[in-house]
Short mmCIF file of C-alpha atoms in Angstrom, two decimals:
data_model
loop_
_atom_site.label_atom_id
_atom_site.label_comp_id
_atom_site.label_asym_id
_atom_site.label_seq_id
_atom_site.Cartn_x
_atom_site.Cartn_y
_atom_site.Cartn_z
CA UNK A 153 128.53 112.68 63.82
CA UNK A 154 131.35 110.95 61.78
CA UNK A 155 129.71 107.86 62.19
CA UNK A 156 126.06 109.04 61.53
CA UNK A 157 127.97 110.02 57.86
CA UNK A 158 129.52 106.70 57.26
CA UNK A 159 126.39 104.93 57.45
CA UNK A 160 124.64 107.37 55.14
CA UNK A 161 127.28 106.69 52.76
CA UNK A 162 127.10 102.73 52.84
CA UNK A 163 122.95 103.31 52.46
CA UNK A 164 123.14 105.07 49.18
CA UNK A 165 125.37 102.77 47.97
CA UNK A 166 123.41 100.17 48.93
CA UNK A 167 120.27 101.96 47.20
CA UNK A 168 122.53 102.33 44.36
CA UNK A 169 122.42 98.45 43.89
CA UNK A 170 119.26 97.59 44.66
CA UNK A 171 118.24 100.28 42.29
CA UNK A 172 120.35 99.27 39.41
CA UNK A 173 119.55 95.46 40.14
CA UNK A 174 115.63 96.23 39.86
CA UNK A 175 116.53 98.35 37.60
CA UNK A 176 118.36 95.29 34.97
CA UNK A 177 114.62 93.32 35.98
CA UNK A 178 112.71 96.24 34.39
CA UNK A 179 114.27 96.87 31.35
CA UNK A 180 113.65 93.63 29.94
CA UNK A 181 109.67 93.90 30.69
CA UNK A 182 108.43 95.86 27.31
CA UNK A 183 110.64 93.92 25.08
CA UNK A 184 110.10 90.79 26.16
CA UNK A 185 106.61 89.66 24.40
CA UNK A 186 108.63 90.14 21.38
CA UNK A 187 111.83 89.00 22.73
CA UNK A 188 110.57 85.66 23.01
CA UNK A 189 108.26 85.79 19.07
CA UNK A 190 112.08 85.24 17.67
CA UNK A 191 112.36 81.67 19.57
CA UNK A 192 108.36 80.81 18.68
CA UNK A 193 108.12 80.97 22.00
CA UNK A 194 104.95 83.33 23.54
CA UNK A 195 102.57 83.01 27.14
CA UNK A 196 103.51 79.79 28.28
CA UNK A 197 107.23 80.19 27.91
CA UNK A 198 107.29 83.47 29.86
CA UNK A 199 105.28 82.12 32.51
CA UNK A 200 107.93 79.48 33.38
CA UNK A 201 110.31 81.64 33.29
CA UNK A 202 109.21 83.94 35.75
CA UNK A 203 108.87 80.84 37.80
CA UNK A 204 112.31 79.25 37.07
CA UNK A 205 113.59 82.73 38.79
CA UNK A 206 111.52 82.61 41.50
CA UNK A 207 111.97 78.88 42.04
CA UNK A 208 116.08 78.64 42.70
CA UNK A 209 115.40 82.85 44.65
CA UNK A 210 113.12 80.71 46.55
CA UNK A 211 115.46 77.46 47.30
CA UNK A 212 118.54 79.60 47.65
CA UNK A 213 117.40 82.31 50.00
CA UNK A 214 118.13 81.18 53.02
CA UNK A 215 121.05 79.35 52.17
CA UNK A 216 122.64 82.36 51.43
CA UNK A 217 121.51 84.32 54.22
CA UNK A 218 122.94 81.89 56.54
CA UNK A 219 126.36 82.07 54.45
CA UNK A 220 125.85 86.38 54.93
CA UNK A 221 126.31 85.50 58.94
CA UNK A 222 128.77 83.87 58.43
CA UNK A 223 130.99 85.50 55.64
CA UNK A 224 129.51 89.18 55.62
CA UNK A 225 127.34 91.07 53.79
CA UNK A 226 129.69 92.34 51.38
CA UNK A 227 130.61 89.19 49.83
CA UNK A 228 127.40 87.74 48.98
CA UNK A 229 126.30 91.25 47.81
CA UNK A 230 128.92 91.16 45.18
CA UNK A 231 128.25 87.12 44.21
CA UNK A 232 124.20 88.26 43.53
CA UNK A 233 125.21 91.36 41.75
CA UNK A 234 127.98 89.06 39.15
CA UNK A 235 125.70 86.69 39.16
CA UNK A 236 122.84 88.64 37.66
CA UNK A 237 124.98 90.51 35.43
CA UNK A 238 126.31 86.84 34.08
CA UNK A 239 122.22 85.86 33.76
CA UNK A 240 121.49 89.29 31.63
CA UNK A 241 124.85 88.29 29.49
CA UNK A 242 123.08 85.32 28.99
CA UNK A 243 119.61 86.24 28.27
CA UNK A 244 120.81 88.95 25.74
CA UNK A 245 123.32 86.37 23.80
CA UNK A 246 120.71 83.10 23.96
CA UNK A 247 119.96 81.56 20.24
CA UNK A 248 118.14 78.70 22.40
CA UNK A 249 115.04 78.52 24.87
CA UNK A 250 117.03 76.51 27.28
CA UNK A 251 119.91 79.00 27.79
CA UNK A 252 117.28 81.56 28.57
CA UNK A 253 115.82 79.00 31.55
CA UNK A 254 119.69 78.86 32.81
CA UNK A 255 119.86 82.38 32.21
CA UNK A 256 116.73 83.13 34.55
CA UNK A 257 118.07 80.18 37.12
CA UNK A 258 121.14 81.80 37.63
CA UNK A 259 119.49 84.81 38.16
CA UNK A 260 117.19 84.22 40.68
CA UNK A 261 120.28 82.43 42.28
CA UNK A 262 121.69 86.17 41.95
CA UNK A 263 118.67 87.85 43.56
CA UNK A 264 118.02 85.06 46.13
CA UNK A 265 122.21 86.07 47.43
CA UNK A 266 122.46 90.30 47.25
CA UNK A 267 118.38 90.80 48.78
CA UNK A 268 118.94 88.83 52.50
CA UNK A 269 122.35 90.55 52.32
CA UNK A 270 120.73 94.06 51.96
CA UNK A 271 118.61 93.34 54.34
CA UNK A 272 120.69 92.45 56.84
CA UNK A 273 123.49 95.02 55.49
CA UNK A 274 120.27 97.65 57.09
CA UNK A 275 119.76 95.69 59.78
CA UNK A 276 123.66 96.13 60.98
CA UNK A 277 124.24 99.97 60.33
CA UNK A 278 120.87 100.84 61.57
CA UNK A 279 119.41 101.04 64.77
CA UNK A 280 115.98 99.95 66.19
CA UNK A 281 114.94 103.88 65.93
CA UNK A 282 115.87 104.37 62.49
CA UNK A 283 115.98 100.63 60.95
CA UNK A 284 112.24 101.33 59.48
CA UNK A 285 113.44 104.13 57.71
CA UNK A 286 116.52 102.43 56.86
CA UNK A 287 114.77 99.57 54.82
CA UNK A 288 112.29 102.06 53.36
CA UNK A 289 114.77 103.63 51.60
CA UNK A 290 116.03 100.34 50.37
CA UNK A 291 113.11 99.54 49.56
CA UNK A 292 111.71 103.17 47.49
CA UNK A 293 115.67 102.24 45.62
CA UNK A 294 113.70 98.64 44.85
CA UNK A 295 110.15 100.39 43.21
CA UNK A 296 112.11 103.20 41.72
CA UNK A 297 114.13 100.95 39.91
CA UNK A 298 110.99 98.82 38.48
CA UNK A 299 109.18 102.06 38.27
CA UNK A 300 111.62 103.57 35.60
CA UNK A 301 112.98 99.81 34.01
CA UNK A 302 110.27 99.44 31.79
CA UNK A 303 110.76 103.36 29.36
CA UNK A 304 114.53 102.93 29.46
CA UNK A 305 113.92 99.61 28.52
CA UNK A 306 111.04 100.19 25.54
CA UNK A 307 113.97 103.06 23.95
CA UNK A 308 116.47 100.99 23.96
CA UNK A 309 114.50 98.27 22.41
CA UNK A 310 114.33 101.30 18.95
CA UNK A 311 118.18 100.01 18.84
CA UNK A 312 117.60 96.68 18.47
CA UNK A 313 115.28 93.70 21.04
CA UNK A 314 118.55 92.17 22.72
CA UNK A 315 119.91 96.03 23.79
CA UNK A 316 118.12 96.00 27.05
CA UNK A 317 119.48 93.17 28.13
CA UNK A 318 123.00 93.87 26.95
CA UNK A 319 122.75 97.91 29.20
CA UNK A 320 121.50 95.63 31.69
CA UNK A 321 124.70 93.67 31.60
CA UNK A 322 127.15 96.34 31.66
CA UNK A 323 125.19 97.90 34.21
CA UNK A 324 125.16 95.34 36.42
CA UNK A 325 128.69 94.80 36.07
CA UNK A 326 128.84 98.11 36.49
CA UNK A 327 128.16 97.50 40.15
CA UNK A 328 129.18 94.32 41.28
CA UNK A 329 132.93 96.79 40.59
CA UNK A 330 131.78 99.36 42.61
CA UNK A 331 130.17 97.37 45.15
CA UNK A 332 133.30 95.39 45.32
CA UNK A 333 135.53 98.83 45.73
CA UNK A 334 133.37 100.97 47.65
CA UNK A 335 130.85 99.38 49.82
CA UNK A 336 132.62 98.45 53.39
CA UNK A 337 131.63 94.97 55.45
CA UNK A 338 128.62 96.00 58.26
CA UNK A 339 129.04 92.08 59.90
CA UNK A 340 132.39 92.67 62.51
CA UNK A 341 135.12 90.08 62.26
CA UNK A 342 133.89 88.87 65.21
CA UNK A 343 130.13 87.85 64.88
CA UNK A 344 130.97 85.78 61.51
CA UNK A 345 133.71 83.80 63.60
CA UNK A 346 131.09 83.31 66.29
CA UNK A 347 128.26 82.50 63.29
CA UNK A 348 131.45 79.41 61.50
CA UNK A 349 131.79 78.74 64.92
CA UNK A 350 128.44 77.76 66.55
CA UNK A 351 127.95 74.34 66.62
CA UNK A 352 124.17 74.55 66.20
CA UNK A 353 123.94 72.46 62.80
CA UNK A 354 121.56 74.64 60.18
CA UNK A 355 118.65 71.96 58.61
CA UNK A 356 118.48 72.11 54.42
CA UNK A 357 116.15 74.83 52.84
CA UNK A 358 112.97 72.65 53.36
CA UNK A 359 113.61 72.17 56.61
CA UNK A 360 114.51 75.73 57.86
CA UNK A 361 111.17 76.61 56.20
CA UNK A 362 109.40 73.64 57.85
CA UNK A 363 111.29 75.66 61.11
CA UNK A 364 109.70 78.54 60.53
CA UNK A 365 106.57 77.18 61.02
CA UNK A 366 106.72 77.07 64.34
CA UNK A 367 108.70 80.37 65.06
CA UNK A 368 107.68 83.21 66.93
CA UNK A 369 107.99 85.38 63.59
CA UNK A 370 106.21 83.08 61.60
CA UNK A 371 103.52 85.01 61.65
CA UNK A 372 105.43 88.21 59.82
CA UNK A 373 106.48 85.56 56.89
CA UNK A 374 103.16 84.60 56.64
CA UNK A 375 102.32 88.37 56.30
CA UNK A 376 105.60 89.07 53.66
CA UNK A 377 104.20 86.10 51.58
CA UNK A 378 100.62 87.64 51.48
CA UNK A 379 101.52 91.28 50.51
CA UNK A 380 103.76 89.69 47.81
CA UNK A 381 101.20 87.22 47.23
CA UNK A 382 98.44 90.44 46.84
CA UNK A 383 100.43 93.12 44.72
CA UNK A 384 101.93 90.25 42.44
CA UNK A 385 98.15 89.49 41.32
CA UNK A 386 97.37 92.76 41.55
CA UNK A 387 100.58 93.59 39.23
CA UNK A 388 100.01 90.59 36.45
CA UNK A 389 96.91 91.06 35.53
CA UNK A 390 95.94 95.11 35.87
CA UNK A 391 96.73 95.22 32.06
CA UNK A 392 93.94 92.38 31.07
CA UNK A 393 91.58 93.45 33.91
CA UNK A 394 91.46 97.37 32.53
CA UNK A 395 91.56 96.50 29.06
CA UNK A 396 89.14 94.26 28.45
CA UNK A 397 86.65 95.36 31.64
CA UNK A 398 87.10 99.22 30.59
CA UNK A 399 88.96 99.11 27.70
CA UNK A 400 91.98 101.05 28.12
CA UNK A 401 94.45 102.01 25.72
CA UNK A 402 98.85 100.93 26.65
CA UNK A 403 100.08 104.45 27.55
CA UNK A 404 96.60 105.23 29.93
CA UNK A 405 97.79 101.61 31.64
CA UNK A 406 101.53 103.06 31.08
CA UNK A 407 100.32 106.46 32.64
CA UNK A 408 98.62 104.43 35.81
CA UNK A 409 101.09 101.63 36.70
CA UNK A 410 103.97 104.34 36.18
CA UNK A 411 101.98 107.26 38.94
CA UNK A 412 100.93 104.90 41.10
CA UNK A 413 103.99 103.19 41.49
CA UNK A 414 106.10 106.54 42.16
CA UNK A 415 103.29 107.69 44.72
CA UNK A 416 104.42 104.55 46.45
CA UNK A 417 108.38 105.27 46.38
CA UNK A 418 107.93 109.05 46.76
CA UNK A 419 106.44 107.69 50.42
CA UNK A 420 108.08 104.83 51.51
CA UNK A 421 111.78 107.24 51.14
CA UNK A 422 110.28 110.64 52.71
CA UNK A 423 108.05 109.49 54.89
CA UNK A 424 108.25 105.50 56.42
CA UNK A 425 110.36 105.93 59.35
CA UNK A 426 108.25 108.71 60.33
CA UNK A 427 104.81 107.09 60.05
CA UNK A 428 107.02 103.87 62.14
CA UNK A 429 107.87 105.74 64.45
CA UNK A 430 104.23 108.46 65.17
CA UNK A 431 101.95 104.74 64.89
CA UNK A 432 104.65 101.95 64.85
CA UNK A 433 104.85 98.66 63.17
CA UNK A 434 101.60 96.79 64.24
CA UNK A 435 99.22 99.79 63.77
CA UNK A 436 100.68 100.19 60.60
CA UNK A 437 99.88 96.55 59.19
CA UNK A 438 96.95 96.70 59.85
CA UNK A 439 95.60 99.77 58.28
CA UNK A 440 97.27 98.82 55.50
CA UNK A 441 95.70 95.56 54.66
CA UNK A 442 92.42 96.58 55.79
CA UNK A 443 92.70 99.20 53.52
CA UNK A 444 94.33 97.72 50.33
CA UNK A 445 91.79 94.52 50.28
CA UNK A 446 89.00 97.75 50.71
CA UNK A 447 90.87 99.12 47.54
CA UNK A 448 90.95 96.04 45.66
CA UNK A 449 87.50 95.27 45.39
CA UNK A 450 86.37 98.99 44.90
CA UNK A 451 88.63 98.68 41.80
CA UNK A 452 85.35 96.35 40.29
CA UNK A 453 83.31 99.32 40.77
CA UNK A 454 83.41 101.94 38.06
CA UNK A 455 86.02 101.86 34.95
CA UNK A 456 86.39 106.03 35.21
CA UNK A 457 90.70 106.98 34.75
CA UNK A 458 90.81 109.16 37.29
CA UNK A 459 88.89 107.06 39.60
CA UNK A 460 91.86 104.30 38.77
CA UNK A 461 94.27 106.21 38.99
CA UNK A 462 93.67 107.16 41.56
CA UNK A 463 93.03 104.10 43.44
CA UNK A 464 95.71 102.96 42.27
CA UNK A 465 98.21 104.94 43.46
CA UNK A 466 96.41 104.16 47.08
CA UNK A 467 97.25 100.82 46.63
CA UNK A 468 101.26 100.69 45.88
CA UNK A 469 101.43 103.34 48.42
CA UNK A 470 99.77 100.78 50.91
CA UNK A 471 102.20 98.12 49.98
CA UNK A 472 104.56 100.26 49.63
CA UNK A 473 104.14 101.12 53.96
CA UNK A 474 103.05 97.28 54.29
CA UNK A 475 106.77 96.23 54.02
CA UNK A 476 109.18 97.76 55.70
CA UNK A 477 106.83 97.52 58.41
CA UNK A 478 106.43 93.79 58.70
CA UNK A 479 110.34 93.87 57.98
CA UNK A 480 111.28 95.79 60.54
CA UNK A 481 109.51 93.83 63.12
CA UNK A 482 111.03 91.27 61.65
CA UNK A 483 114.69 92.73 61.74
CA UNK A 484 113.86 93.39 65.56
CA UNK A 485 112.57 89.35 66.08
CA UNK A 486 115.81 88.11 64.60
CA UNK A 487 118.22 88.81 67.30
CA UNK A 488 121.79 87.93 66.13
CA UNK A 489 120.08 85.37 62.90
CA UNK A 490 119.40 88.27 61.14
CA UNK A 491 120.78 86.42 57.83
CA UNK A 492 118.76 83.86 58.20
CA UNK A 493 115.66 85.32 58.85
CA UNK A 494 116.61 88.08 55.90
CA UNK A 495 117.14 84.98 54.14
CA UNK A 496 113.91 83.08 55.37
CA UNK A 497 111.76 86.87 54.18
CA UNK A 498 113.03 86.60 50.96
CA UNK A 499 112.38 82.80 50.78
CA UNK A 500 108.76 83.99 51.61
CA UNK A 501 108.45 87.15 49.46
CA UNK A 502 109.15 84.50 46.77
CA UNK A 503 106.64 82.55 47.04
CA UNK A 504 104.32 84.98 46.94
CA UNK A 505 105.62 86.15 43.36
CA UNK A 506 105.63 82.36 42.34
CA UNK A 507 101.78 82.15 43.22
CA UNK A 508 100.51 85.57 42.64
CA UNK A 509 100.84 86.02 39.23
CA UNK A 510 99.85 81.61 38.06
CA UNK A 511 96.85 81.57 40.73
CA UNK A 512 95.81 85.02 38.92
CA UNK A 513 96.27 84.41 35.18
CA UNK A 514 94.25 81.20 35.76
CA UNK A 515 91.12 82.52 38.14
CA UNK A 516 91.05 85.23 35.37
CA UNK A 517 89.97 82.92 32.75
CA UNK A 518 87.40 81.42 35.18
CA UNK A 519 85.90 85.54 35.67
CA UNK A 520 87.28 88.40 35.01
CA UNK A 521 86.73 89.79 38.84
CA UNK A 522 87.45 86.70 40.73
CA UNK A 523 91.65 87.79 40.92
CA UNK A 524 91.08 90.63 42.66
CA UNK A 525 88.23 89.34 44.70
CA UNK A 526 90.62 86.39 46.42
CA UNK A 527 93.40 89.04 46.75
CA UNK A 528 91.39 91.38 48.96
CA UNK A 529 90.30 87.98 50.63
CA UNK A 530 93.82 86.91 51.33
CA UNK A 531 94.40 90.64 52.40
CA UNK A 532 91.92 90.25 54.81
CA UNK A 533 92.30 87.16 56.92
CA UNK A 534 96.10 88.15 57.01
CA UNK A 535 94.42 91.32 58.76
CA UNK A 536 92.78 88.74 61.04
CA UNK A 537 96.01 86.60 61.26
CA UNK A 538 97.81 90.51 62.21
CA UNK A 539 95.66 91.40 64.77
CA UNK A 540 95.84 87.16 66.47
CA UNK A 541 99.26 88.01 66.55
CA UNK A 542 99.34 90.76 68.43
CA UNK A 543 96.20 90.01 70.48
CA UNK A 544 98.61 86.72 71.79
CA UNK A 545 101.90 88.98 72.06
CA UNK A 546 99.49 91.61 74.33
CA UNK A 547 98.29 88.63 76.55
CA UNK A 548 101.50 87.38 76.66
CA UNK A 549 103.02 90.75 78.61
CA UNK A 550 99.96 91.19 81.05
CA UNK A 551 100.39 87.13 81.70
CA UNK A 552 104.16 88.35 82.57
CA UNK A 553 103.40 91.22 84.05
#
């Protein structure tokens, strides 16, 4: 009983930290366009700033994951939050564009340090049976930060365009101190010593990435990429799409995104553990890929507000179920390399966040329906890969029997 209470307390601290980090990212969204006008910059610079964050997150995620296996989850979480705080502070005081890039590069490293360590931490403090629930709660706190962040950022902007960045830095500093004081280490001294003394030499990020192609969990990493690609594709183009095609106002767009994201967050927080235990990860992954692809195609058929609101909430709910289901399977496949696999998970997610918006924006200029059509195709291909992987595993079990 005491152990369960301790695990719940640790989980709460993780959720608060993840929420704070994602809240800080969300805070800047509504003010970024006006903020960049101070520098005489526009959409091109905004796109490059997003890419800068994703690139360093991608490069450092596997490295940070390995370090968390060697030196513990806590130190990486603290370092990640500290870098996140420094990143937002630099952004707040920047007077030149190169400092903005520096800020985003540091922020990407901070995310690389923090997120894989948090995923591995959940694996450390949960059993296989309740790991899906734990990952779902962590994902829900991430989603909630994204949902609430823009609204708070818009309010804070009334006190000055730089106010959201200062507030984000202060909140990040509080989370850093809180983690240092109250988050216990989840990985035993013996496990850390074994990882440090291991004679197996790990390759650099690019070799690790190449090796992931041959890993038993490679298809799961591809599914993480395609899920993130599809979600980033959807989110990046949605305001432009519904404005140009259906004439939606900024208020209507805000309502749809907020309601949709909240629906996904509630499902993730309250039901993901039960869904995984009842249906299993593989069925959930396959069905959510199929239905999310259908949702993207259905988005092209009508501009009725309620119709689009329901579809958007449905799509966000499906992706909110899909991610922890894939993460749970990945965690079960990782063995004693939870940190390393969590790092590769974050690296593939970073690639999705880089390429999803970039591709969506490019093909949107070709045809307004192209981003969602491509997104649906990517999700259907992912369904095929998932089913093929399941078929191979079933065949291997039969053969072994």
